[in-house]
Coordinates of C-alpha atoms in Angstrom, one line a residue:
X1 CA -44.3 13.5 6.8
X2 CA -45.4 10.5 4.7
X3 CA -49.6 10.4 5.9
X4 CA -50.6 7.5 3.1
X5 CA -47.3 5.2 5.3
X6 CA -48.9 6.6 8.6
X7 CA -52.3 5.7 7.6
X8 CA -51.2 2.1 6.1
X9 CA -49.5 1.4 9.0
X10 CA -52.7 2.5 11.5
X11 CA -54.9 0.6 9.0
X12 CA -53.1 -2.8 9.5
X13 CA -54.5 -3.3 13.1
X14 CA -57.7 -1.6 12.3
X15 CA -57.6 2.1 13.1
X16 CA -57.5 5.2 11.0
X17 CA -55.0 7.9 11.0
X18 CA -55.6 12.2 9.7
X19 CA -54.4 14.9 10.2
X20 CA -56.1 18.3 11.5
X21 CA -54.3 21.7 10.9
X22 CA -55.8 24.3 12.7
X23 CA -55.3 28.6 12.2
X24 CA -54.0 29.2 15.5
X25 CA -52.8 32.7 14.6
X26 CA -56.0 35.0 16.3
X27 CA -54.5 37.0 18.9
X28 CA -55.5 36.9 22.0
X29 CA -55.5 40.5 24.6
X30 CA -54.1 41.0 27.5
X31 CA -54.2 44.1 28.9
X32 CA -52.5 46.3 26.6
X33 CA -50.2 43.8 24.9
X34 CA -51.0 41.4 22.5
X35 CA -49.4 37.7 22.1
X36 CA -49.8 34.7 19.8
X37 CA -51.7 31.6 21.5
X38 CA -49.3 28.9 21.7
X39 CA -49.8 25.1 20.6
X40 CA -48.3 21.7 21.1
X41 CA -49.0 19.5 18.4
X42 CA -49.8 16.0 19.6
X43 CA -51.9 13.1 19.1
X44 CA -55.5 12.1 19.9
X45 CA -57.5 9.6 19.9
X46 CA -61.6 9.7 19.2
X47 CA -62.5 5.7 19.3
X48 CA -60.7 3.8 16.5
X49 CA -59.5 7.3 14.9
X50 CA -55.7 8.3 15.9
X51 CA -55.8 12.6 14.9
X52 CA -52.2 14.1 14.5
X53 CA -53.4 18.4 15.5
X54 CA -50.6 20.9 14.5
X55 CA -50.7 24.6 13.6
X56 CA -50.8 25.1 9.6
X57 CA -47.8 27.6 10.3
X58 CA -45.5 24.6 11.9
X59 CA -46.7 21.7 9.8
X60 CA -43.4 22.0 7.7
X61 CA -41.3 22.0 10.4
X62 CA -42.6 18.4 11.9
X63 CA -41.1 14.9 11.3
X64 CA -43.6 12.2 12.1
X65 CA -42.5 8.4 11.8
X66 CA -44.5 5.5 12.4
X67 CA -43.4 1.5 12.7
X68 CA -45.6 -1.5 13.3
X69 CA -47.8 -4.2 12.0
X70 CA -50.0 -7.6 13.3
X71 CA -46.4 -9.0 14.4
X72 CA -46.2 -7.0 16.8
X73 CA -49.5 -7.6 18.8
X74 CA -51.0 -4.8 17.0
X75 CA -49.4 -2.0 18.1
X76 CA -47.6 1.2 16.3
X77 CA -44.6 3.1 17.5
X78 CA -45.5 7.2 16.4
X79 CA -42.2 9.4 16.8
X80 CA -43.3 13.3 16.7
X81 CA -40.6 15.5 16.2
X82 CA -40.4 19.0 16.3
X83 CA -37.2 21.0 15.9
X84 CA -34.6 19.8 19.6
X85 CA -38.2 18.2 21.2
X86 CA -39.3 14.8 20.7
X87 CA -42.0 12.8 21.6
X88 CA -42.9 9.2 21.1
X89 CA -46.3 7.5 21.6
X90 CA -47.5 3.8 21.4
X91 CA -51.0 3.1 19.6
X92 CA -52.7 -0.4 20.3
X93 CA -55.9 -2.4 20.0
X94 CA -57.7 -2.6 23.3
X95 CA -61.3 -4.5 22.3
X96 CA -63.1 -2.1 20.3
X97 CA -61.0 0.8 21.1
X98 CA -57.6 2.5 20.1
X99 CA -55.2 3.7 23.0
X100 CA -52.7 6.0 23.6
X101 CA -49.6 6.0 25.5
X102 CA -46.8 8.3 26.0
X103 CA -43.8 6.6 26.3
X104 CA -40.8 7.8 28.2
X105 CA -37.3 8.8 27.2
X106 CA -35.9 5.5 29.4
X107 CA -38.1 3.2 27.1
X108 CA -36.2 1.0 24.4
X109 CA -36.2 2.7 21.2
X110 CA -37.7 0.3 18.5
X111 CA -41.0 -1.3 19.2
X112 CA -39.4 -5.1 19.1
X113 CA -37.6 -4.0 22.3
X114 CA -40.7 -2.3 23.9
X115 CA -42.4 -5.9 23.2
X116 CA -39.4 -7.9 24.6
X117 CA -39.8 -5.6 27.8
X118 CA -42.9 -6.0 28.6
X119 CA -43.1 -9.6 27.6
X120 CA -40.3 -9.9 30.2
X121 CA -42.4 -7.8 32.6
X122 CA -45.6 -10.4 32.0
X123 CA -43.2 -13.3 32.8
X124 CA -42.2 -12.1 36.2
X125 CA -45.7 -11.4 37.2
X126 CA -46.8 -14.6 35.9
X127 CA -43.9 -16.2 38.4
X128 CA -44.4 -13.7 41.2
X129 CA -48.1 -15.0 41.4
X130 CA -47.5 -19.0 42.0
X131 CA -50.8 -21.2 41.5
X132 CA -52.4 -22.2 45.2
X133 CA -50.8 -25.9 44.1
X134 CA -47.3 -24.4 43.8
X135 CA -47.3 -22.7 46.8
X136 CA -48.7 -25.5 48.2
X137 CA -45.9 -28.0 47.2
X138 CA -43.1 -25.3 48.2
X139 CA -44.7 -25.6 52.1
X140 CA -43.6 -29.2 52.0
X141 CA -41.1 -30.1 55.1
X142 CA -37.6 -30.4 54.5
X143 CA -36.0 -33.4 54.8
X144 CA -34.5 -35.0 57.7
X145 CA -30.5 -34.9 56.7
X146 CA -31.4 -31.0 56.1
X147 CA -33.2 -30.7 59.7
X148 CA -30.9 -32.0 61.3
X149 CA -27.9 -29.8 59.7
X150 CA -29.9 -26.6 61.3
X151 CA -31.7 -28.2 64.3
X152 CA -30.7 -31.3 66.6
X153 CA -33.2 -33.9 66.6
X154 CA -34.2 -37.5 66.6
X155 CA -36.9 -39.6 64.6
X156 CA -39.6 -38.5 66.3
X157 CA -38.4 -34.7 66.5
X158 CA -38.4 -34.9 62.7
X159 CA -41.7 -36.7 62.7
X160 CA -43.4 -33.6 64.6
X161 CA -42.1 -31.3 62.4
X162 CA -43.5 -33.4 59.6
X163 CA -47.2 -32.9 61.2
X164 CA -46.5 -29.5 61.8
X165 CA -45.9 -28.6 58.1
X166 CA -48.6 -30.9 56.9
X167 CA -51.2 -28.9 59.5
X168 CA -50.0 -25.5 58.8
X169 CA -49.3 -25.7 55.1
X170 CA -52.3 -23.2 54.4
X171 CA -50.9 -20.8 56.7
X172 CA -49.6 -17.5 55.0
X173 CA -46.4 -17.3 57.6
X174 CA -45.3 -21.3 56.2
X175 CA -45.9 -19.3 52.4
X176 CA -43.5 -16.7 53.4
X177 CA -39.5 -18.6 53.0
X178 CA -38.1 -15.3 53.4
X179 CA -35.9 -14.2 56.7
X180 CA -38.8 -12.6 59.5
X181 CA -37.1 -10.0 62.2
X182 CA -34.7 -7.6 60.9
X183 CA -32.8 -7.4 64.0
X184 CA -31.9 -10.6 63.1
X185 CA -30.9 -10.2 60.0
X186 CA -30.7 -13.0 57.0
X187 CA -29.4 -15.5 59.4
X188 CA -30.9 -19.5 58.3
X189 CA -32.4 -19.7 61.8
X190 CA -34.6 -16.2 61.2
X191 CA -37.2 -18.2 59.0
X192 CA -40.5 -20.1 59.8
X193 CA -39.6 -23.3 58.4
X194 CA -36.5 -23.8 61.2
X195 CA -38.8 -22.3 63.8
X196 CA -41.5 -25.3 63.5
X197 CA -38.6 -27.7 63.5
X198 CA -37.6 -25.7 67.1
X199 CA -41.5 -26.3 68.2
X200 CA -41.1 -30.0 67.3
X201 CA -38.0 -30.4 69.9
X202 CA -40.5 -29.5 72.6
X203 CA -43.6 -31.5 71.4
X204 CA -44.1 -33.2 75.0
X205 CA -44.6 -29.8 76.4
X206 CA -47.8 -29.5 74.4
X207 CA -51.1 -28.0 76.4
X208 CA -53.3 -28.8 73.2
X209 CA -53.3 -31.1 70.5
X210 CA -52.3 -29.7 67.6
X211 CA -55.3 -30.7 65.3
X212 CA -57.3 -28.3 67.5
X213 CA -55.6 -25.3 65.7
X214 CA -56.9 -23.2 63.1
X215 CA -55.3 -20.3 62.1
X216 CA -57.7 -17.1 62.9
X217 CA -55.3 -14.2 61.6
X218 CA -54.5 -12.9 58.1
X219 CA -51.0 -12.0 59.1
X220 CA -48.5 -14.2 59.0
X221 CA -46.6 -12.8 62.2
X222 CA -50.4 -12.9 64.2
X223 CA -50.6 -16.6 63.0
X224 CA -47.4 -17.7 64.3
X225 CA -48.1 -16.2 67.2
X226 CA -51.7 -17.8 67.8
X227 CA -50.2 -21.3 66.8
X228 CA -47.5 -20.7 70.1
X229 CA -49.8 -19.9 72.6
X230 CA -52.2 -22.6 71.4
X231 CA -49.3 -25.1 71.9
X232 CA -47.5 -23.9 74.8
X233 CA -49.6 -20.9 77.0
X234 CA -52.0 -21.7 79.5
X235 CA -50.9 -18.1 81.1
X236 CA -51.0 -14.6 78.5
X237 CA -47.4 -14.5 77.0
X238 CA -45.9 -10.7 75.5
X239 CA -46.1 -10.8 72.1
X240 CA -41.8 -10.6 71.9
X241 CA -41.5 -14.2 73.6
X242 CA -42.0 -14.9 70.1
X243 CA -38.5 -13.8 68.7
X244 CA -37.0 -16.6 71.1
X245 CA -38.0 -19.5 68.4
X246 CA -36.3 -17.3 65.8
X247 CA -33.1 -16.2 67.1
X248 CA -29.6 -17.5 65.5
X249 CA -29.1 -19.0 69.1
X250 CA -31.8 -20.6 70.4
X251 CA -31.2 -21.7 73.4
X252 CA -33.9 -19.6 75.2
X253 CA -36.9 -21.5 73.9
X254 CA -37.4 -23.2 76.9
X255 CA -38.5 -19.7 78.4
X256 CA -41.3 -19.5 76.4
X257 CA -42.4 -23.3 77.7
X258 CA -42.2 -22.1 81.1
X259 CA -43.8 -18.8 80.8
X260 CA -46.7 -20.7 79.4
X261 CA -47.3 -22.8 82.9
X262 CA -47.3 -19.7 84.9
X263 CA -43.5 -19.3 85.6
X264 CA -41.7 -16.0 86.3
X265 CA -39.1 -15.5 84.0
X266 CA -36.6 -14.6 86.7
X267 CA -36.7 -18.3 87.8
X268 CA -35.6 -19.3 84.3
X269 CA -32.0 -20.9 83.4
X270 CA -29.4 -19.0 81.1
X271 CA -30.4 -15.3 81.7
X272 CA -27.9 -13.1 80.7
X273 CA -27.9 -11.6 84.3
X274 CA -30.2 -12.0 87.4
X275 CA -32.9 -9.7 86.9
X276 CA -34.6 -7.7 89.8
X277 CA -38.2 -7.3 89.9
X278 CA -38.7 -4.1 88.6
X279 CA -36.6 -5.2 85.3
X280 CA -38.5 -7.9 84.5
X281 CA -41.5 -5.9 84.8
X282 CA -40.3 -3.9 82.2
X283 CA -39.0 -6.8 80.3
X284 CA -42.5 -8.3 79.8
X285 CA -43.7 -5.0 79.3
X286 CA -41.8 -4.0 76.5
X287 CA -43.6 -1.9 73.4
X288 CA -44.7 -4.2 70.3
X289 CA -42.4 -5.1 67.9
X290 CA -38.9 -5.8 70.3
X291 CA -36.8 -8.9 69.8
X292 CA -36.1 -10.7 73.1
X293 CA -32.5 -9.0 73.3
X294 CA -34.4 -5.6 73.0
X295 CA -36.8 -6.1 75.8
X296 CA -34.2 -7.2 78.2
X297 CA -32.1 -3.8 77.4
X298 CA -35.6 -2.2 77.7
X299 CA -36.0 -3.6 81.5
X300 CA -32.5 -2.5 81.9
X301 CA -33.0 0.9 81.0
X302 CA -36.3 1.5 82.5
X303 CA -35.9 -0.1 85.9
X304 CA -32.2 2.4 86.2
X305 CA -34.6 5.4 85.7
X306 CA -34.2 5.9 81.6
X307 CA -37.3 6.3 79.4
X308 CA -37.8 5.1 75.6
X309 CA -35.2 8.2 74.6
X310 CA -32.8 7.3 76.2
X311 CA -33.4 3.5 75.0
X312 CA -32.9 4.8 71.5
X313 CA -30.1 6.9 72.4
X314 CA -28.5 3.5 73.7
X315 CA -29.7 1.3 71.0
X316 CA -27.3 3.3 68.7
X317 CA -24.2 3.0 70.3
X318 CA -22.0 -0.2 70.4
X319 CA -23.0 -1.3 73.8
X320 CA -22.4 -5.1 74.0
X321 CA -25.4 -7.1 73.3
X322 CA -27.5 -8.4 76.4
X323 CA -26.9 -12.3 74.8
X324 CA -22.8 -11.9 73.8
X325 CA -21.1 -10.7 77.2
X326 CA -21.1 -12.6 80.9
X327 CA -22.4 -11.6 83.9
X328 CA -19.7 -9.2 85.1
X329 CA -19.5 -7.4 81.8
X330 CA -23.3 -6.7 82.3
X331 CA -22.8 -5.2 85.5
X332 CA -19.9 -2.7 83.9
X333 CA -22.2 -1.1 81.1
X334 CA -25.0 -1.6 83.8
X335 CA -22.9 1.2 85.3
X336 CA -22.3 3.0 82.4
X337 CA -26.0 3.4 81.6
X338 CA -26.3 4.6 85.3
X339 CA -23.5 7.2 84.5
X340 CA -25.2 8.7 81.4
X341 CA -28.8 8.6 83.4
X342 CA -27.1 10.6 86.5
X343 CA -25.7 13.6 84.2
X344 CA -28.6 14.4 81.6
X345 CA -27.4 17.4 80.5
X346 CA -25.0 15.5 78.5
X347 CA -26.1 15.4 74.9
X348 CA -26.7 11.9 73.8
X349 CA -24.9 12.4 70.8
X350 CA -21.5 12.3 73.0
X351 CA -22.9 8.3 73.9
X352 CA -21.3 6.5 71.0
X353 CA -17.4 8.2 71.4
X354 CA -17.6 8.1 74.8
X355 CA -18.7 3.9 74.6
X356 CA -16.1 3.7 72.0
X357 CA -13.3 5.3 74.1
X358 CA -14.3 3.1 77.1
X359 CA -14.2 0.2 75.3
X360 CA -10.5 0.8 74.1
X361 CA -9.3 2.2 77.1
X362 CA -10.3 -1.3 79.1
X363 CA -8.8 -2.6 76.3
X364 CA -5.5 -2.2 78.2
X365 CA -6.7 -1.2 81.8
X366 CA -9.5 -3.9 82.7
X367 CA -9.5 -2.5 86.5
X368 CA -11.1 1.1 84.6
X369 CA -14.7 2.1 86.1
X370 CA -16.9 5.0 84.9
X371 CA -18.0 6.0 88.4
X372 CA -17.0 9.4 89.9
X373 CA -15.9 10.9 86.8
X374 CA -17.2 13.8 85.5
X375 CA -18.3 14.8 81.6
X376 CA -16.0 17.6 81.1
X377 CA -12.6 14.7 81.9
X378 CA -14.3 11.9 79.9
X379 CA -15.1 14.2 76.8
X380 CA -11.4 15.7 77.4
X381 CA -10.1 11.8 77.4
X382 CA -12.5 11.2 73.8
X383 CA -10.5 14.0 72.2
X384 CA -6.6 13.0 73.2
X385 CA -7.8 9.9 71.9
X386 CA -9.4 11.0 68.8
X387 CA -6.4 13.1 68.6
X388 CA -3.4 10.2 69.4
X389 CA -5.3 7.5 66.8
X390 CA -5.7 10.3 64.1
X391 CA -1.9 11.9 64.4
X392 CA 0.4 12.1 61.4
X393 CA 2.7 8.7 61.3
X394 CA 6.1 8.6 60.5
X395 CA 8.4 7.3 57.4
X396 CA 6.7 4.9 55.3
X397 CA 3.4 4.7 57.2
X398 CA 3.0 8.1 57.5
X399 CA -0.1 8.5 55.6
X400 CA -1.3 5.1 57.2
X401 CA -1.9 2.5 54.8
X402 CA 1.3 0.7 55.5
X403 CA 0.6 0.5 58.9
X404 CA -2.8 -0.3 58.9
X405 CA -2.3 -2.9 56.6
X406 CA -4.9 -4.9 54.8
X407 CA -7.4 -4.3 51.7
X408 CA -11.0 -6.2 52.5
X409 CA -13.7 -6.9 49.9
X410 CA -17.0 -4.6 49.8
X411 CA -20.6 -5.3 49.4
X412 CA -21.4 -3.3 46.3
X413 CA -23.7 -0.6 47.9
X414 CA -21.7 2.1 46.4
X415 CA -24.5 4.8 45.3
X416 CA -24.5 8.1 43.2
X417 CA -26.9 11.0 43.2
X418 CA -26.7 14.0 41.1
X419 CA -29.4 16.8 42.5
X420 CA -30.3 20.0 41.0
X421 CA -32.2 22.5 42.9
X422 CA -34.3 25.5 41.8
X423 CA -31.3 28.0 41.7
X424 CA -29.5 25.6 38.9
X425 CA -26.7 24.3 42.1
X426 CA -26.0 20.8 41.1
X427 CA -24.7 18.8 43.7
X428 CA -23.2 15.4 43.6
X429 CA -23.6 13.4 45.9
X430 CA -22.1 9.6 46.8
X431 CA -21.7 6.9 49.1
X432 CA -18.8 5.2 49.1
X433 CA -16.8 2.1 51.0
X434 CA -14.1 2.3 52.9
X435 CA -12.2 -0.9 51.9
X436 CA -9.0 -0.6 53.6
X437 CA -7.0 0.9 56.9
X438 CA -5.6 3.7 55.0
X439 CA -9.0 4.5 54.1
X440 CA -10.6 4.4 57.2
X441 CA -7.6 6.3 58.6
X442 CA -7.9 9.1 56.3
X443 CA -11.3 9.5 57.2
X444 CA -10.6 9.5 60.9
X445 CA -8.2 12.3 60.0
X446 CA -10.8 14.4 58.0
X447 CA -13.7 14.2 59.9
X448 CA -11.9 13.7 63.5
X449 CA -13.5 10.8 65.3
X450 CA -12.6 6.9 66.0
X451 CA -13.4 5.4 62.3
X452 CA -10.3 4.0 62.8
X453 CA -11.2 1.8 66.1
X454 CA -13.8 -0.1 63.5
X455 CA -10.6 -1.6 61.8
X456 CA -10.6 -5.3 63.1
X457 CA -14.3 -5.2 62.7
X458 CA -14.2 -4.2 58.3
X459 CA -11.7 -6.8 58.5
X460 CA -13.8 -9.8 60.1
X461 CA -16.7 -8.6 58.0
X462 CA -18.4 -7.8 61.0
X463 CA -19.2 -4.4 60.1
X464 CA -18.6 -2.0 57.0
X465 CA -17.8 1.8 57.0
X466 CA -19.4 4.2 54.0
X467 CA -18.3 8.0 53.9
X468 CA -21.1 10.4 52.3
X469 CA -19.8 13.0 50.0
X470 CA -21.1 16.0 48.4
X471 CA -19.2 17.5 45.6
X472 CA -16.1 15.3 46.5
X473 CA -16.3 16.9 50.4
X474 CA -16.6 14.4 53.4
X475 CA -20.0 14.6 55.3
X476 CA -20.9 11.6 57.0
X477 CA -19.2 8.6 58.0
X478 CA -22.0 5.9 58.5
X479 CA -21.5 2.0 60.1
X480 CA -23.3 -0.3 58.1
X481 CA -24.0 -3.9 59.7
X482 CA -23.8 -6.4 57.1
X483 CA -25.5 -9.6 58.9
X484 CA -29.0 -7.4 59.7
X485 CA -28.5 -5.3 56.3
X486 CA -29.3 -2.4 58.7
X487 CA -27.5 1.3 59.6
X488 CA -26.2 1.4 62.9
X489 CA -24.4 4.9 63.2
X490 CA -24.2 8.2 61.2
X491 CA -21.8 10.4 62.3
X492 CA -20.7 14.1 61.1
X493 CA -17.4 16.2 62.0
X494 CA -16.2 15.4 64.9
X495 CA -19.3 13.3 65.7
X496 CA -21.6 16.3 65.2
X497 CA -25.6 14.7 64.3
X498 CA -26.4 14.8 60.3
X499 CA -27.9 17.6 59.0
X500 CA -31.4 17.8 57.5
X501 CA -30.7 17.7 53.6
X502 CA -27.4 15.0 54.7
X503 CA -30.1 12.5 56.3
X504 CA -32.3 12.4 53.3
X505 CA -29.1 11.2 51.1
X506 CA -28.7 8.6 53.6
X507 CA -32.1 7.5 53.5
X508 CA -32.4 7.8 49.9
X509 CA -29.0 5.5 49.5
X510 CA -30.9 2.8 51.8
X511 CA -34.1 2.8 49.7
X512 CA -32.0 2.1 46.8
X513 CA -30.0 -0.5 48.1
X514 CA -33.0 -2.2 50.2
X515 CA -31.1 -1.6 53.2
X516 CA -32.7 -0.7 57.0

């Protein structure tokens, strides 16, 4: 241990560097035995004064370095070493004062890489935090040839986007360029900037002149909304009317116009299905936060005697969307809904299989209705199938990947997670795609449900399939919807629920991989 190179180096951006030894060898009683205090050496620092404190018995046994000079914005690099431990600190100028900081083991090792880091660190701040004139010129409409790519419109269509933007351009929701609902995923249409150029199309149903408008909210969603209803409502409109402007189809805008003039939204053109009274009750009084395909369903559910448990319970199965089947389909998982209401016993977790194995079975029998069948056949059916999809092939495709063909890209959310609990268990645990039809066969096979049904869907890109493993065994089989970046299923054996300690990898896998 050099202290003249230590102290040179300390003195170049004005600090001073010593050494204290201290007699740490009075013992200290407990009880009837006697023990040695212990010490970690370490630094200190006292104002401008950087104080290296060891035990006088150890202080052959430590290696201290030290790099740095003015070049490097007045800092030093200390590296303390004693025997298999090591420790290393970073000692810099602040005003009239010397500070201290422990860096850890992930940090670059020499101090020109700890200055590139956090030079790199300071550049993405200094671009996360845009001046008020940037942000300004990014509100700026887009032009017309890129309007009308996204939006139909004329001249004077554009022209009222145009003095939309210009009149909202201080508004925190026109700042935000990034995709809104995450029902909707990152579709073009889910963004602010394409929803004004929707309000535009529909400028001669104004109630107020725009210039009257001044945003009262902080929150971008609350000023949307208040710039709507000061457009278009002359009548209280639910807060999720708003999704309409933002959904990838938007042919339901209109709605929102004529809710706005006091019209029942069971007069309205284009519903999904005809709505009784008690359903649209419940439609328009749907809890906070629903997209407009969400507070239909809601209506649905409610007005056939289901409360928001069962909703859920619903929401996570692969029941059709409200906006992507006809009437007539509607009125079949109308009756389905009704079937799961009128035997509650049933655990919900039986919904998805049993809506999968409906779905395949009409598939090939379209005449096939739910009514008048009871649980215990219908669960029996859900296992013959599970059974007939997941039995042993013959000759060539008899472990299934020459029958069920393809090989489809992934989306690189592969994740690994080594754990180590108190009792010195490690347990590794990983996510991994299925990218094939042999793989989603095999895990059909292992855990024993209907992966395998999901095949067309992988292959469209539609959906994507991960299988959770811990220590190389199969847990869960989770559907992952690639358009929302959202989990729609997690299933265990033979579609038991996750356990505990298996849900926390799951949602430890989606904080990772920004994923809902």
């Amino acid at each position: 241990m050099d202290v003249r190179a230590l102290q040179r180096e300390f003195k170049a951006i004005g600090a001073t560097f010593a050494v204290e030894k201290q007699d740490m060898t009075t013992p200290l009683q407990e009880g009837a035995w006697w023990r040695p205090r212990k010490f970690r050496p370490g630094l200190v620092i006292e104002g401008t004064r950087c104080i290296l404190q060891l035990s006088a018995q150890k202080s052959g046994l430590i290696r201290l370095e030290a790099t740095g000079t003015d070049k490097h914005g007045g800092m030093v690099l200390v590296t303390l070493r004693l025997g298999e431990r090591r420790e290393r600190y970073l000692c810099f100028r602040e005003g009239t004062t010397l500070r201290r900081e422990i860096l850890t083991p992930e940090a670059p090792r020499t101090l020109s890489g700890i200055m590139a880091e956090r030079e790199a660190e300071l550049r993405r701040a200094r671009e996360h935090q845009k001046s008020r004139s940037k942000q300004r010129k990014g509100n700026s409409a887009w032009t017309y040839e890129e309007a009308k790519e996204l939006v139909p419109m004329n001249k004077d269509s554009y022209a009222a986007y145009e003095a939309l933007v210009r009149h909202c351009h201080n508004t925190k929701f026109l700042r935000d360029d990034g995709y809104v609902i995450p029902y909707y995923g990152p579709d073009l249409y889910n963004r602010y900037h394409v929803a004004l150029m929707r309000i535009a199309r529909h400028r001669a149903h104004y109630v107020r002149p725009l210039e009257d408008w001044k945003a009262r909210s902080r929150n971008a969603e609350r000023q949307f909304g208040e710039l709507l209803r000061h457009l278009f409502a002359h009548y209280p409109i639910a807060l999720m009317m708003d999704s309409v402007w933002l959904r990838p189809e938007g042919n339901w805008t209109a709605w929102y116009v004529g809710l706005g003039t006091g019209k029942n939204i069971r007069q309205m053109t284009e519903l999904p299905f005809p709505l009784t009274k008690r359903m649209a009750h419940q439609m328009m009084s749907a809890p906070a936060g629903f997209t407009i395909e969400q507070a239909i369903r809601w209506g649905q559910v409610i007005a056939l005697g289901g409360d928001r448990r069962f909703f859920e319970a619903i929401e996570r199965t692969d029941v059709p969307v409200v906006s992507l089947i006809d009437q007539g389909e509607h009125a079949f998982w109308q009756q389905v809904m009704g079937w799961f209401l009128n035997h509650p016993m049933l655990d919900s977790a039986h919904y998805g299989p049993i809506v999968h194995y409906v779905q395949a079975v009409r598939e090939r029998d379209e005449s096939f209705c739910i009514t008048g069948r009871s649980p215990q056949a219908l669960l029996q059916g859900v296992e013959e199938w599970h059974d007939m999809l997941n039995a042993p092939m013959k000759g060539a495709a008899k472990h299934g990947r020459e029958e069920m063909g393809d090989v489809w890209d992934g989306h690189d959310l592969d994740w690994y997670y080594r754990k180590e609990d108190a009792e010195k268990m490690v347990w590794h645990w990983e996510m991994v795609e299925l990218r094939s039809g042999g793989d989603l066969f095999e895990e059909g096979r292992e855990m024993h449900h209907c992966v395998r049904t999901y095949l067309n869907s992988c292959r469209r890109g539609a959906k994507a399939i991960f299988s959770l493993r811990c220590n190389g065994k199969r847990c869960l089989t989770v559907e992952y919807i690639p358009e929302r970046r959202m989990v729609a299923e997690v299933r265990g054996k033979a579609n038991r629920a996750p356990e505990a300690r298996e849900w926390r990898m799951v949602e430890r896998w989606a904080l990772e991989k920004n994923i809902g």
